[in-house]
PDB file of C-alpha atoms in Angstrom:
ATOM      1  CA  MET A1127      82.167  94.036 113.112  1.00  0.00           C
ATOM      2  CA  LEU A1128      81.026  93.823 109.498  1.00  0.00           C
ATOM      3  CA  THR A1129      80.262  90.470 107.893  1.00  0.00           C
ATOM      4  CA  SER A1130      79.774  91.792 104.342  1.00  0.00           C
ATOM      5  CA  ASN A1131      80.105  95.016 102.354  1.00  0.00           C
ATOM      6  CA  LEU A1132      77.531  97.774 102.886  1.00  0.00           C
ATOM      7  CA  THR A1133      76.354  99.253  99.585  1.00  0.00           C
ATOM      8  CA  VAL A1134      74.731 102.695  99.740  1.00  0.00           C
ATOM      9  CA  ASP A1135      73.573 105.439  97.376  1.00  0.00           C
ATOM     10  CA  ALA A1136      75.241 108.863  97.214  1.00  0.00           C
ATOM     11  CA  ASN A1137      72.904 110.412  99.817  1.00  0.00           C
ATOM     12  CA  THR A1138      72.981 107.692 102.484  1.00  0.00           C
ATOM     13  CA  THR A1139      75.382 107.657 105.435  1.00  0.00           C
ATOM     14  CA  ALA A1140      76.301 103.991 105.837  1.00  0.00           C
ATOM     15  CA  ILE A1141      77.451 103.911 109.474  1.00  0.00           C
ATOM     16  CA  ARG A1142      76.661 106.625 112.040  1.00  0.00           C
ATOM     17  CA  ILE A1143      78.392 106.268 115.417  1.00  0.00           C
ATOM     18  CA  GLN A1144      76.553 108.100 118.214  1.00  0.00           C
ATOM     19  CA  ALA A1145      78.487 107.058 121.342  1.00  0.00           C
ATOM     20  CA  ALA A1146      81.992 107.693 122.620  1.00  0.00           C
ATOM     21  CA  GLU A1147      84.723 105.054 122.809  1.00  0.00           C
ATOM     22  CA  VAL A1148      83.389 102.800 120.035  1.00  0.00           C
ATOM     23  CA  SER A1149      85.699 100.455 118.113  1.00  0.00           C
ATOM     24  CA  LEU A1150      84.492  99.497 114.640  1.00  0.00           C
ATOM     25  CA  ASP A1151      86.324  96.566 113.026  1.00  0.00           C
ATOM     26  CA  LEU A1152      85.379  96.393 109.355  1.00  0.00           C
ATOM     27  CA  ASN A1153      86.720  92.816 109.249  1.00  0.00           C
ATOM     28  CA  GLY A1154      88.149  93.250 105.731  1.00  0.00           C
ATOM     29  CA  PHE A1155      84.834  94.534 104.355  1.00  0.00           C
ATOM     30  CA  GLY A1156      83.741  98.081 103.685  1.00  0.00           C
ATOM     31  CA  VAL A1157      81.322 100.748 102.568  1.00  0.00           C
ATOM     32  CA  VAL A1158      80.664 100.937  98.838  1.00  0.00           C
ATOM     33  CA  GLY A1159      78.998 103.956  97.264  1.00  0.00           C
ATOM     34  CA  PRO A1160      78.211 104.590  93.593  1.00  0.00           C
ATOM     35  CA  GLY A1161      81.436 106.519  93.014  1.00  0.00           C
ATOM     36  CA  THR A1162      79.919 108.745  90.352  1.00  0.00           C
ATOM     37  CA  ALA A1163      77.422 111.037  92.076  1.00  0.00           C
ATOM     38  CA  THR A1164      77.966 113.941  94.443  1.00  0.00           C
ATOM     39  CA  GLY A1165      75.694 113.643  97.468  1.00  0.00           C
ATOM     40  CA  THR A1166      75.412 114.008 101.221  1.00  0.00           C
ATOM     41  CA  GLY A1167      76.191 110.434 102.299  1.00  0.00           C
ATOM     42  CA  VAL A1168      79.259 109.804 104.463  1.00  0.00           C
ATOM     43  CA  GLY A1169      80.783 106.339 104.660  1.00  0.00           C
ATOM     44  CA  ILE A1170      81.434 106.328 108.421  1.00  0.00           C
ATOM     45  CA  GLU A1171      80.492 109.296 110.585  1.00  0.00           C
ATOM     46  CA  ALA A1172      80.782 110.020 114.306  1.00  0.00           C
ATOM     47  CA  THR A1173      78.210 112.499 115.618  1.00  0.00           C
ATOM     48  CA  THR A1174      78.719 115.215 118.231  1.00  0.00           C
ATOM     49  CA  GLY A1175      79.946 113.688 121.504  1.00  0.00           C
ATOM     50  CA  ALA A1176      81.113 110.458 119.862  1.00  0.00           C
ATOM     51  CA  ASP A1177      84.785 111.031 120.660  1.00  0.00           C
ATOM     52  CA  ARG A1178      87.603 108.468 120.930  1.00  0.00           C
ATOM     53  CA  VAL A1179      86.318 106.248 118.108  1.00  0.00           C
ATOM     54  CA  ALA A1180      88.536 103.678 116.359  1.00  0.00           C
ATOM     55  CA  VAL A1181      87.887 102.371 112.837  1.00  0.00           C
ATOM     56  CA  SER A1182      90.052  99.558 111.480  1.00  0.00           C
ATOM     57  CA  ASN A1183      90.603  96.805 108.898  1.00  0.00           C
ATOM     58  CA  GLY A1184      88.611  97.614 105.766  1.00  0.00           C
ATOM     59  CA  PHE A1185      87.781 100.174 103.108  1.00  0.00           C
ATOM     60  CA  VAL A1186      85.437 102.999 102.113  1.00  0.00           C
ATOM     61  CA  THR A1187      84.946 103.789  98.429  1.00  0.00           C
ATOM     62  CA  GLY A1188      82.756 105.953  96.210  1.00  0.00           C
ATOM     63  CA  THR A1189      80.640 107.773  98.805  1.00  0.00           C
ATOM     64  CA  GLY A1190      78.662 110.875  97.813  1.00  0.00           C
ATOM     65  CA  SER A1191      80.462 113.037 100.389  1.00  0.00           C
ATOM     66  CA  HIS A1192      83.285 112.285 102.858  1.00  0.00           C
ATOM     67  CA  GLY A1193      84.685 108.803 103.338  1.00  0.00           C
ATOM     68  CA  ILE A1194      85.254 108.904 107.115  1.00  0.00           C
ATOM     69  CA  ARG A1195      84.400 111.829 109.411  1.00  0.00           C
ATOM     70  CA  LEU A1196      85.360 111.348 113.067  1.00  0.00           C
ATOM     71  CA  ARG A1197      85.526 113.483 116.206  1.00  0.00           C
ATOM     72  CA  LEU A1198      88.160 114.242 118.861  1.00  0.00           C
ATOM     73  CA  ASP A1199      90.905 111.764 119.771  1.00  0.00           C
ATOM     74  CA  SER A1200      89.784 109.205 117.179  1.00  0.00           C
ATOM     75  CA  ARG A1201      91.919 106.968 114.970  1.00  0.00           C
ATOM     76  CA  VAL A1202      91.782 105.071 111.683  1.00  0.00           C
ATOM     77  CA  GLU A1203      94.033 102.032 111.178  1.00  0.00           C
ATOM     78  CA  ARG A1204      94.455  99.777 108.134  1.00  0.00           C
ATOM     79  CA  VAL A1205      91.562 101.383 106.223  1.00  0.00           C
ATOM     80  CA  SER A1206      91.715 102.355 102.545  1.00  0.00           C
ATOM     81  CA  VAL A1207      89.567 105.344 101.532  1.00  0.00           C
ATOM     82  CA  VAL A1208      89.310 106.053  97.791  1.00  0.00           C
ATOM     83  CA  ARG A1209      87.093 107.780  95.193  1.00  0.00           C
ATOM     84  CA  CYS A1210      84.909 109.607  97.731  1.00  0.00           C
ATOM     85  CA  ARG A1211      83.410 112.877  96.478  1.00  0.00           C
ATOM     86  CA  GLY A1212      84.425 114.835  99.623  1.00  0.00           C
ATOM     87  CA  ASN A1213      87.452 114.470 101.878  1.00  0.00           C
ATOM     88  CA  GLY A1214      88.762 110.947 102.364  1.00  0.00           C
ATOM     89  CA  ILE A1215      89.357 111.056 106.136  1.00  0.00           C
ATOM     90  CA  MET A1216      88.616 114.039 108.330  1.00  0.00           C
TER      91      MET A1216
END
């Protein structure tokens, strides 16, 4: 659970999930990127094998690449994803 916003540059992945069956509650907070630069940073990313992830209750904005990139059988609920330089949610 987040307790404040995470601010990152365009090349930093803010949250990397490396295990299956993780639930991430953003608690109304989110990931904030610069919004102006193309880069490699993903807001929230699940790595290979991190299936069945749930992300909820927050926002991702202005990342250098994709906003949220998850794996198999995952879900996103009540999350706003805007102004990311790549795909919003994939």
